[in-house]
Coordinates of C-alpha atoms in Angstrom, one line a residue:
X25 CA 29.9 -5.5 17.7
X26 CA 30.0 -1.6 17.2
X27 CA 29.8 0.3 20.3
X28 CA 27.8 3.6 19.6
X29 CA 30.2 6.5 20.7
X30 CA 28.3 8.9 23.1
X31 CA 29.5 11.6 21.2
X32 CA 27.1 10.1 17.9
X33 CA 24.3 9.5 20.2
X34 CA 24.7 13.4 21.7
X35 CA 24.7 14.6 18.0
X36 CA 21.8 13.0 16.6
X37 CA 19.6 13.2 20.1
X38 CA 19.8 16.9 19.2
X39 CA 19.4 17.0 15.6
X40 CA 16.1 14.8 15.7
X41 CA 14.7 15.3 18.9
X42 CA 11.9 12.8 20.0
X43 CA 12.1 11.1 16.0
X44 CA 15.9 9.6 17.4
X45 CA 15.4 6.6 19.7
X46 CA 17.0 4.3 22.0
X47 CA 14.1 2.4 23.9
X48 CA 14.5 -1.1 24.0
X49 CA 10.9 -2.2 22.4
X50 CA 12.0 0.1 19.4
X51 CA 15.0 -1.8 18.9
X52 CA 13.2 -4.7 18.9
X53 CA 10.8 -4.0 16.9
X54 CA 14.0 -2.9 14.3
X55 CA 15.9 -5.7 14.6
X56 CA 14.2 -8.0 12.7
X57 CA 11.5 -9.3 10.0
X58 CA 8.8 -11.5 9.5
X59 CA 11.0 -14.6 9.8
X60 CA 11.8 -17.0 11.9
X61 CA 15.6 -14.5 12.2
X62 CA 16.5 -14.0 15.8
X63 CA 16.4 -10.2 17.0
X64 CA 19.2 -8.7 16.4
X65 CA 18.4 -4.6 17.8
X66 CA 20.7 -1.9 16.7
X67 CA 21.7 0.8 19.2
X68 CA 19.1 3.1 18.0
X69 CA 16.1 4.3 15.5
X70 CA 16.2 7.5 13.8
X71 CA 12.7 8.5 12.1
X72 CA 14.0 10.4 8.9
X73 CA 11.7 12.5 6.6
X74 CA 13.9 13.6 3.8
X75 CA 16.8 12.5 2.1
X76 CA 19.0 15.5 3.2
X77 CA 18.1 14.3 6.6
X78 CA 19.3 10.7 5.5
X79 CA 22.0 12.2 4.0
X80 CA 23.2 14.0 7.7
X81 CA 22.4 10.6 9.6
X82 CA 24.9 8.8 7.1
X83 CA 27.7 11.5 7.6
X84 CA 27.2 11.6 11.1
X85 CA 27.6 7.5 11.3
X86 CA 30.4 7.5 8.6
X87 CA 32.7 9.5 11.0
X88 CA 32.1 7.5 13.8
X89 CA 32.6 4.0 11.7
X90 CA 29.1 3.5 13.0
X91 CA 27.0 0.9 10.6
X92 CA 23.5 1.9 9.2
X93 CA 20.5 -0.2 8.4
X94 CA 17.8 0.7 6.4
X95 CA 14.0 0.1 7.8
X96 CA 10.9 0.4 5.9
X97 CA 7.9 -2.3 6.7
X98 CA 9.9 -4.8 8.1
X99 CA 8.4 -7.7 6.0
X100 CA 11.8 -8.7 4.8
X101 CA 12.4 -12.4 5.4
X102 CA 15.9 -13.6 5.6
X103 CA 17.3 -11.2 7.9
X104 CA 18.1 -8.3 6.0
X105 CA 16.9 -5.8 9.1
X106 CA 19.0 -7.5 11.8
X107 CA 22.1 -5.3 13.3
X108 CA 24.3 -7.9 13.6
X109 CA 27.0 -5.4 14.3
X110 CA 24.8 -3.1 16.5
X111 CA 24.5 0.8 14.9
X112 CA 21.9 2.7 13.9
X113 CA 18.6 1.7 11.7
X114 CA 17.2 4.7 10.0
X115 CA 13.4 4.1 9.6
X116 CA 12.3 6.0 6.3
X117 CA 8.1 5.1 6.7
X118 CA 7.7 8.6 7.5
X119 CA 9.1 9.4 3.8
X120 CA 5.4 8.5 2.5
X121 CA 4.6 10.8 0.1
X122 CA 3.8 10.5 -3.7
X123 CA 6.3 13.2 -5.4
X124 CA 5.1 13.3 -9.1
X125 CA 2.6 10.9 -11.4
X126 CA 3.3 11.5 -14.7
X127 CA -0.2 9.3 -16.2
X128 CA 0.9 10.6 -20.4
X129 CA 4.6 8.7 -19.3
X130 CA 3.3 6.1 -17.8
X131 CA 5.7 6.8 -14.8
X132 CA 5.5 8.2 -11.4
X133 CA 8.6 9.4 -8.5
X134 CA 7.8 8.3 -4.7
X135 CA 9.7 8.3 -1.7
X136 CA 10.9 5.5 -0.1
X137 CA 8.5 4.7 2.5
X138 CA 5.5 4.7 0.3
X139 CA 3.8 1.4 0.3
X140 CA 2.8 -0.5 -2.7
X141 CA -1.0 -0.5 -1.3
X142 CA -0.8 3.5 -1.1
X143 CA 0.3 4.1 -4.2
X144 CA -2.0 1.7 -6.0
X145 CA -5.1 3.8 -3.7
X146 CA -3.7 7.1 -5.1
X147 CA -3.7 6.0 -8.7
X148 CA -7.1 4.0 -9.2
X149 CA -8.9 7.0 -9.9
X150 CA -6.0 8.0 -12.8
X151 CA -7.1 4.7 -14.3
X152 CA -3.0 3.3 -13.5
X153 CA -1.5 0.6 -11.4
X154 CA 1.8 -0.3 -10.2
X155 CA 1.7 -4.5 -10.8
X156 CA 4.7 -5.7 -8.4
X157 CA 2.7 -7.4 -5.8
X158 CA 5.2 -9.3 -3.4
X159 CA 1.9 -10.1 -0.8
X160 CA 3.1 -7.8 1.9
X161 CA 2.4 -4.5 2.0
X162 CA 5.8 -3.9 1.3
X163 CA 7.3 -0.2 0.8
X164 CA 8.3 0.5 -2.5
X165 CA 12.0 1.4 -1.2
X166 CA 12.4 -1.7 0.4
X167 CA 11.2 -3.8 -2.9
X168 CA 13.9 -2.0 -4.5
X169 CA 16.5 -2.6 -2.5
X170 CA 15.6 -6.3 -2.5
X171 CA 14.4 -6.8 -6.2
X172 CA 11.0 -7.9 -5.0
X173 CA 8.7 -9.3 -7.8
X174 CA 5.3 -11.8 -7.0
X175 CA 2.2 -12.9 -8.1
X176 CA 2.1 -10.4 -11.1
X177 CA 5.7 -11.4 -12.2
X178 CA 4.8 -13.8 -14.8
X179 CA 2.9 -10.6 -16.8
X180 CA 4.5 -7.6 -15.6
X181 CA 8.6 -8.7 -14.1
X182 CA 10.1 -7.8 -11.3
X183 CA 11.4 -4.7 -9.7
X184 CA 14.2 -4.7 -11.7
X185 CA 12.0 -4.0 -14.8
X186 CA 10.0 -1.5 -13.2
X187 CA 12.7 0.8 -11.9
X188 CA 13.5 3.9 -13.8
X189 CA 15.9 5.5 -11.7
X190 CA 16.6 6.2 -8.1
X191 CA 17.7 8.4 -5.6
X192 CA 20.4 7.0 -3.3
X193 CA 22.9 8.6 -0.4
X194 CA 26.0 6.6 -0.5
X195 CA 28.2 5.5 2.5
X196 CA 29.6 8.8 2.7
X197 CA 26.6 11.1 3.0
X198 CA 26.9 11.9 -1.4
X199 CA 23.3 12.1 -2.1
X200 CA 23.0 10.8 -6.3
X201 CA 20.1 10.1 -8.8
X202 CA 20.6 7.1 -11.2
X203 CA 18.9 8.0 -14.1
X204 CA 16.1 9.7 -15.9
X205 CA 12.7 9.3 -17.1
X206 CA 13.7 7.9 -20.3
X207 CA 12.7 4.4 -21.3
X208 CA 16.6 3.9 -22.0
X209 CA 19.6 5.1 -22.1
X210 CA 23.2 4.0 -23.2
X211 CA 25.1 6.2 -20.7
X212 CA 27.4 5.0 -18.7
X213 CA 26.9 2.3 -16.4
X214 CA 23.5 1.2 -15.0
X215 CA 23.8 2.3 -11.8
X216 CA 20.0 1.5 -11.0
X217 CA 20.7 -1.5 -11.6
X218 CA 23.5 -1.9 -9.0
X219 CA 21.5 -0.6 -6.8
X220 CA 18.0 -2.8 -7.2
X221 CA 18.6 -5.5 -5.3
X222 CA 21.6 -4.5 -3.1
X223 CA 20.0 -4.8 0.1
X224 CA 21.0 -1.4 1.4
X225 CA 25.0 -3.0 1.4
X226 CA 25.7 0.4 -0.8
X227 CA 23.1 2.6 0.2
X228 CA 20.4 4.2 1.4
X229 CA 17.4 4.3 -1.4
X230 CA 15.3 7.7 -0.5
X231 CA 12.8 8.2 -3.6
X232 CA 12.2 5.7 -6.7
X233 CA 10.8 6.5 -9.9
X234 CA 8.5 3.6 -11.2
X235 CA 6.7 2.5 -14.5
X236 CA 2.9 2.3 -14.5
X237 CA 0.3 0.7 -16.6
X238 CA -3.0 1.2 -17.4
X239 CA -5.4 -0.2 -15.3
X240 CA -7.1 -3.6 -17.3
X241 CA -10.4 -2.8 -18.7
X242 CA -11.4 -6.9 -17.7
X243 CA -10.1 -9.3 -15.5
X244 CA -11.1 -12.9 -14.6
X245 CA -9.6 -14.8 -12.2
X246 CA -10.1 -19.3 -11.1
X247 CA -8.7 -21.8 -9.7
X248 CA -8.2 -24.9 -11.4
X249 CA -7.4 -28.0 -9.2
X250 CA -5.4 -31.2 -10.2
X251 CA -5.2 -34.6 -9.5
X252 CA -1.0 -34.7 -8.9
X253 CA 1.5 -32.3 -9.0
X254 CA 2.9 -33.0 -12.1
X255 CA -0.1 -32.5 -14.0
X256 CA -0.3 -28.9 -12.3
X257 CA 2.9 -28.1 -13.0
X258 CA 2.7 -29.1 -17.1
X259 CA -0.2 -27.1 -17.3
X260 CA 2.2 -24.2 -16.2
X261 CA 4.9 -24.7 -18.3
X262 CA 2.4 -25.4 -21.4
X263 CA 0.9 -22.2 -20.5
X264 CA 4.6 -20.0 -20.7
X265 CA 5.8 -21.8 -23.7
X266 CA 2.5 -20.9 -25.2
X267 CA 3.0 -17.4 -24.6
X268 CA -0.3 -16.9 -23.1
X269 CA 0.2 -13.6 -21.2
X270 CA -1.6 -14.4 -18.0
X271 CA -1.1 -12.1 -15.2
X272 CA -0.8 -14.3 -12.4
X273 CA -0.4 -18.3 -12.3
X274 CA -0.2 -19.5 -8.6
X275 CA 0.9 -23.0 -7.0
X276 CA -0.8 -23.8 -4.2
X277 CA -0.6 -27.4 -2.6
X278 CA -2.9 -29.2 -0.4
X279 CA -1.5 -28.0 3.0
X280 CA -1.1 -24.4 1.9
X281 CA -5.2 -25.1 0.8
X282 CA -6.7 -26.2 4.2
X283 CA -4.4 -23.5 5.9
X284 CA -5.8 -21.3 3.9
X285 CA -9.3 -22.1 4.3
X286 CA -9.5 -22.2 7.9
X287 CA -7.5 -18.7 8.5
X288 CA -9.8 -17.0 5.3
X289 CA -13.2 -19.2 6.1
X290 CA -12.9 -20.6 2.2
X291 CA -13.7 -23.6 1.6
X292 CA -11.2 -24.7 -1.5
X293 CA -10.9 -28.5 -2.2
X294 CA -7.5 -29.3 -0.5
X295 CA -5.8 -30.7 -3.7
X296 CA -2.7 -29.5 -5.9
X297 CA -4.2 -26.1 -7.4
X298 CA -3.3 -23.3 -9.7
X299 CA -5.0 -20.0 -9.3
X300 CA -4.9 -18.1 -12.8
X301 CA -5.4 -14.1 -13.2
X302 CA -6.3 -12.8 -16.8
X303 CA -5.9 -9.2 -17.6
X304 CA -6.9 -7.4 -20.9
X305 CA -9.8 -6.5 -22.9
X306 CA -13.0 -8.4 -22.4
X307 CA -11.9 -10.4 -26.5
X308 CA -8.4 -11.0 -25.1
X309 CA -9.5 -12.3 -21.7
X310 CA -11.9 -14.7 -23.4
X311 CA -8.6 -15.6 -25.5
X312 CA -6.7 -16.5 -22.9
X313 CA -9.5 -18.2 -20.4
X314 CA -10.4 -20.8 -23.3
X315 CA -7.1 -21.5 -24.1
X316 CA -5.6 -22.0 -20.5
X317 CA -8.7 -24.2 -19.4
X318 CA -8.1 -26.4 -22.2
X319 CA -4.4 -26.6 -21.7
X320 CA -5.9 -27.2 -17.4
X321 CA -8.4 -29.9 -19.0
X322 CA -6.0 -31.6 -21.4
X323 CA -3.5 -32.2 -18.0
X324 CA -6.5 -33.2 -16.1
X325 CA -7.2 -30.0 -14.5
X326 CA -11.0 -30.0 -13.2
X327 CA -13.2 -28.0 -10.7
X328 CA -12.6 -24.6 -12.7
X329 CA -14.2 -21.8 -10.0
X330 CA -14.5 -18.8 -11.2
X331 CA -14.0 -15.3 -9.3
X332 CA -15.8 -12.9 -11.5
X333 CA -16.6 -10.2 -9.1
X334 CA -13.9 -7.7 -7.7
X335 CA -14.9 -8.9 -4.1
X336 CA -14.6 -12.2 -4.6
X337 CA -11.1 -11.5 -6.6
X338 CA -9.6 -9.5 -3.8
X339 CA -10.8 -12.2 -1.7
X340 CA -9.2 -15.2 -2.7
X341 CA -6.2 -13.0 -3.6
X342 CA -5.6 -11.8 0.0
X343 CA -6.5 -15.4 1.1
X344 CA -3.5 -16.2 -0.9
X345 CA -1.5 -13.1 0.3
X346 CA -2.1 -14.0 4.0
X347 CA -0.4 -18.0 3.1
X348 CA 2.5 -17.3 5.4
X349 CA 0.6 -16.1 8.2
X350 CA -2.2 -18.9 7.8
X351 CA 0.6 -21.5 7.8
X352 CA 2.1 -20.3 10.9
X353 CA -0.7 -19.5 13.1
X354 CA -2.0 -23.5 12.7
X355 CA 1.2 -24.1 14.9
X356 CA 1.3 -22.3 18.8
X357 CA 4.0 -20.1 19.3
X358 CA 5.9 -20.7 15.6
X359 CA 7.6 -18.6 13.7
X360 CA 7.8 -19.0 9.7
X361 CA 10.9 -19.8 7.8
X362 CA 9.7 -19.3 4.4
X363 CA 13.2 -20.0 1.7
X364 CA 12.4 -19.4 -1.7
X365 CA 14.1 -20.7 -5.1
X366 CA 13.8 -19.9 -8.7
X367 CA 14.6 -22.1 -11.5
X368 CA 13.9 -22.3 -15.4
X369 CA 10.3 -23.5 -15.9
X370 CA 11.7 -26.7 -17.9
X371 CA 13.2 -27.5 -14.2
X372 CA 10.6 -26.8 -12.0
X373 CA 8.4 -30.5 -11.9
X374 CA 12.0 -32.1 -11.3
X375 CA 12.6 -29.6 -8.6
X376 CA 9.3 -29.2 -6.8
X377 CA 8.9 -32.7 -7.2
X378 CA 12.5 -32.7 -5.1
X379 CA 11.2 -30.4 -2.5
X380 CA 7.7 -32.6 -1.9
X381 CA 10.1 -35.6 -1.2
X382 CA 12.4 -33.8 1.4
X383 CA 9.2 -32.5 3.0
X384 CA 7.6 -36.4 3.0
X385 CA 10.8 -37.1 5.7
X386 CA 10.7 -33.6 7.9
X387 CA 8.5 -33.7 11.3
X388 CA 8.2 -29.8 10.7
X389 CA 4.7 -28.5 9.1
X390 CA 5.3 -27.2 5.4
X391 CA 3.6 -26.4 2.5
X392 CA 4.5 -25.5 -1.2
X393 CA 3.3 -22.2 -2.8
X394 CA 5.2 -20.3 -5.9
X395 CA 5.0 -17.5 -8.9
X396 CA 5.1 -21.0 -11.2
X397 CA 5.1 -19.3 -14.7
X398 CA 8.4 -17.8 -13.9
X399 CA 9.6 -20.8 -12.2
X400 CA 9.8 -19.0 -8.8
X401 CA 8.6 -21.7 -5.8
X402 CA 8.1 -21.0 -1.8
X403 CA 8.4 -23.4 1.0
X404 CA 6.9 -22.1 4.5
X405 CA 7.9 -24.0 7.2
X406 CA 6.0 -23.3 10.9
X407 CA 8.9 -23.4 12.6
X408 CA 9.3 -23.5 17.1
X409 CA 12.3 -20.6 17.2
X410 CA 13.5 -22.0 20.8
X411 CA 13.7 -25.9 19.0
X412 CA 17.6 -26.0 17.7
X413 CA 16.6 -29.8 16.5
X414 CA 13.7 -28.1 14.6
X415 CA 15.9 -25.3 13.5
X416 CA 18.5 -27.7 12.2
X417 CA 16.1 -29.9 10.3
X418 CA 14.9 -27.4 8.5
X419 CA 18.4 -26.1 7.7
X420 CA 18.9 -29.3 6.3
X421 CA 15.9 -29.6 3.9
X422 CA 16.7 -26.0 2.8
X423 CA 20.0 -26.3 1.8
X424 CA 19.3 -29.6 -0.1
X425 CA 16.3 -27.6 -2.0
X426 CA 18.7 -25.0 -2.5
X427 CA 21.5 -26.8 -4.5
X428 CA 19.4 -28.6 -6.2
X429 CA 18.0 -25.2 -7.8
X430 CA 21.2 -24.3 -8.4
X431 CA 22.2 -27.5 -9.8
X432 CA 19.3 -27.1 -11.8
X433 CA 20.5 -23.7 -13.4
X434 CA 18.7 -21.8 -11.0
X435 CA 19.0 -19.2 -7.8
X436 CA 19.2 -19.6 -4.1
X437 CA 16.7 -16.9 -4.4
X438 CA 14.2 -15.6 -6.2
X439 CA 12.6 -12.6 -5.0
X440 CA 13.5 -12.9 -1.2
X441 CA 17.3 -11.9 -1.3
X442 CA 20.4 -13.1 0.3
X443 CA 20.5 -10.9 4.0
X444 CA 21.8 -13.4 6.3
X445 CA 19.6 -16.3 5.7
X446 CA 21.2 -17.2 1.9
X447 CA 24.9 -15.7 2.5
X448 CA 26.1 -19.7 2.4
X449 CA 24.9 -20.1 -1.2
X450 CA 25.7 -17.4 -3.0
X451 CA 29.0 -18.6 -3.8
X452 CA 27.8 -21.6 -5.1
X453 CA 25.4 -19.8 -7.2
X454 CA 27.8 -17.2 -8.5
X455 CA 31.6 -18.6 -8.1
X456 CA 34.2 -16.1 -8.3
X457 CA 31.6 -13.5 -9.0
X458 CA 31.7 -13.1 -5.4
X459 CA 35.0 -11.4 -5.1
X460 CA 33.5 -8.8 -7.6
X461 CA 30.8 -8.0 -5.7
X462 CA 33.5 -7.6 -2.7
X463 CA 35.3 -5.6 -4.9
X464 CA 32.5 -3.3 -5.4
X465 CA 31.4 -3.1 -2.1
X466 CA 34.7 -2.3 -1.1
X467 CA 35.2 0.7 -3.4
X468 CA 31.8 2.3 -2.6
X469 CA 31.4 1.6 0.7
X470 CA 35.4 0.9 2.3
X471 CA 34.1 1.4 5.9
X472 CA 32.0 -1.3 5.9
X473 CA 29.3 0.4 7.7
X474 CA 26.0 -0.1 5.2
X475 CA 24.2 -2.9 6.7
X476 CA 27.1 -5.3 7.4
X477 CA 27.0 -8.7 7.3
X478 CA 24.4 -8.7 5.1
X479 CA 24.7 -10.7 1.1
X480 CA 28.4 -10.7 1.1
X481 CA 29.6 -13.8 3.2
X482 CA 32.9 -11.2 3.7
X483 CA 31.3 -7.8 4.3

C-alpha cells in the first residue's frame, strides 16, 4: 500500500482547492463499483475539469510514485475503481461537455465524463444517435477504457468500432491524440486501439471522438417467448447466420422475467424469452419482423408482444436495463456479482446450457441474461458480501462457466473487462500473450502507478 507523501497532498490541496478531497465518505464512494467488489478507498479524490489539469495531477503523482485511478460513473463491475494500492482517483464527471458534432461526418468529439444518455439528449434533435448502450448510464470515457458494447452490439459493435481517436495523458503527464477524423488510416500503429479497453492501466482518457448514425426512421420492438432454452437460443443463432440485421436480440430467462416484473410492474410470462429490436425504414422493418417471427415460430417461439409505441419501447427496454438491480433488490442486503462471457454463436446453447446446469446445484439466487446474437451471455448472482461460503460458491460456478467459454473458443469477458475480478483467467485465455501485455505496460507506464493491480495479474 502507497502511503501519500504530505508533500503531494500539500501540492494538490492548493492547486485544486475545495475540488481535491480527502473525506472518508468520498473515498468510499471512489473505491468501488456496482459489484459485489469490497471498498477499496484511495487516499484522495481530485475533481478535474480539463485535461491540462489531468495532465498536472499525473505529473504531480508520477514524482511521488503515487498510483492514479480513473473515476467516471462508477458502474464498472469487476473492480476496476478499487485502489488496491491506495493513491489518488481523479474523478473526470465534471469533464461533461460536448466539444464538436460534426452531423455531414457522421462523428462527434466529447470529453470524458459525458454520459452516453447526455449525448444521445443533445443529438435527437440533429436526427443522430450514438448506439453503444451498455444499460448503465455509463460515461463515454469509461466505455472506452473498458471496451463496453450491449444491447445494440449485434447491429452497431462495440466501442472498439465506434472509436475514432482519443485523447489520452500518459503515466508521465505527455498529453497525446490517437488519431484523426478519418474513417482509416494506415499510419503507424493503432494506438486507439491500445488504448480502448485498457482499463486506465496506460492512461488517463480525457476527450473521445465517436461515430454517429442517423437516427432510424422506424423501429419495432417484441418479445417472443419459448418453450426451452434451446429452442430460444436456435432462433438466435438462425437469426445471425441469416444475416438479419436486427438491432438488438436479448436473452432473458425465467428468473431474470419475474424479477423483472415485480421491480418494473410488467407482467411478462416468466418463460425463456428473446426480446428483438428492428431498426430501418418502415419496408425493411417489415423485412426483418416476418422473417424473424417465422424463424421464432418455426423453433416454437409463441406469445409475440409487440412494443409499437416509443413509451412502451423505452419501457420494456429500461425494464431490461434495470435487470441487475431487479435481481438484487429481491434479496435483503445483497450485493450483485454479475460475470459475463462471450463465445462464438455456434457455442453458445452448449455453453448456456452449461451455465443453467451449474446454477441447478448453487443455493445462491441467479438468473441468465445476454447480447445473444453476438454470443455475449450474463449471469447475476444476488450475492450476501459478509457470507465467505456464499462468496466462495459462487467463485466456483464462475470459474467453471469461465473455462468452459474459453474452452469453447471464447473470452472470460465480453464487455465487462478484466479489473480485479477476471485477472485469474486471462492467462488461460491469452497464454504467453500475457508477458506482452506486461511488456507493454512496462514500457509506457515503468512506475507502475496507473491503476495497479488492475488486468495484468503482475502489474
Amino acid at each position: 500500500m502507497t502511503i501519500m507523501p504530505e508533500a503531494l497532498t500539500q501540492a494538490l490541496s492548493a492547486r485544486f482547492g475545495d475540488r481535491f478531497s480527502r473525506t472518508e465518505a468520498l473515498r468510499a464512494q471512489h473505491g468501488q463499483g456496482e459489484s459485489y467488489h469490497p471498498s477499496a478507498p484511495p487516499d484522495a479524490v481530485v475533481f478535474a475539469e480539463t485535461t491540462e489539469e489531468v495532465s498536472e495531477i499525473v505529473r504531480l503523482c508520477a514524482a511521488e510514485r503515487v498510483p492514479v485511478i480513473a473515476f467516471g460513473a462508477g458502474t464498472s463491475l469487476e473492480g476496476h475503481l478499487s485502489a488496491v494500492r491506495g493513491g489518488v482517483s481523479v474523478d473526470l464527471s465534471r469533464m461533461n461537455a460536448i466539444l464538436r458534432v460534426s452531423a455531414e461526418d457522421l462523428d462527434c468529439t466529447v470529453q470524458a465524463g459525458v454520459t452516453r444518455e447526455q449525448l444521445n439528449t443533445w443529438l435527437r434533435d440533429q436526427g443522430l444517435f450514438f448506439p453503444i448502450d451498455p444499460g448503465a448510464n455509463a460515461t463515454l470515457g469509461g466505455m472506452a477504457a473498458t471496451r463496453a458494447s450491449g444491447t445494440n452490439a449485434v447491429r452497431y459493435g462495440t466501442m472498439r468500432e465506434n472509436v475514432l481517436s482519443l485523447t489520452v495523458v500518459l503515466p508521465d503527464g505527455r498529453i497525446i491524440r490517437t488519431g484523426g477524423r478519418a474513417r482509416k488510416s494506415s499510419a503507424g500503429y493503432d494506438l486507439t486501439r491500445l488504448f480502448v479497453g485498457s482499463e486506465g492501466t496506460l492512461g488517463i482518457i480525457t476527450e473521445v471522438t465517436l461515430r454517429l448514425y442517423g437516427l432510424p426512421e422506424t423501429i419495432s420492438a417484441a418479445l417472443c417467448a419459448f418453450p426451452s432454452i434451446d429452442q430460444a437460443i436456435g432462433t438466435a443463432i438462425a437469426v445471425v447466420q441469416l444475416g438479419i440485421p436486427v438491432a438488438r436480440m436479448e436473452f432473458m430467462d425465467p428468473g431474470l422475467i419475474a424479477a423483472v416484473n415485480a421491480h418494473s410492474g410488467l407482467s411478462l410470462p416468466t418463460t425463456d424469452t428473446l426480446a428483438f429490436e428492428f431498426h430501418g425504414g418502415p419496408e425493411s422493418v417489415r423485412e426483418q419482423v416476418a422473417q424473424v417471427q417465422a424463424l421464432a415460430q418455426d423453433n416454437g417461439g409463441h406469445d409475440f408482444s409487440w412494443a409499437s409505441t416509443p413509451e412502451e419501447r423505452n419501457r420494456l427496454w429500461k425494464a431490461r436495463h434495470n435487470a441487475f438491480y431487479a435481481i438484487v433488490s429481491r434479496r435483503q442486503n445483497a450485493r450483485g456479482w454479475s460475470s459475463d462471457v462471450c463465445v462464438p454463436v455456434s457455442a453458445l446453447s452448449e455453453c448456456i446450457r452449461h451455465t443453467r446446469h451449474l446454477l441447478a446445484g448453487c443455493s445462491v439466487p441467479a438468473v441468465i441474461l445476454g447480447h445473444v446474437g453476438d454470443g455475449n451471455y450474463h449471469v447475476v448472482f444476488a450475492v450476501d458480501p459478509h457470507h465467505q461460503g456464499e462468496l466462495d460458491e459462487v467463485a466456483a460456478v464462475n470459474k467453471q462457466m469461465v473455462l468452459k467459454a474459453i474452452a469453447l473458443g471464447g473470452t472470460c469477458t465480453g464487455e465487462h473487462g478484466i479489473g480485479t475480478g477476471k485477472i485469474a483467467y486471462l492467462r488461460a485465455e491469452h497464454g504467453d500473450a500475457v508477458d506482452l501485455m506486461a511488456t507493454i505496460k512496462q514500457a509506457i507506464d515503468p512506475l507502475g502507478i496507473m491503476n495497479p493491480g488492475k488486468m495484468l495479474p503482475l502489474s
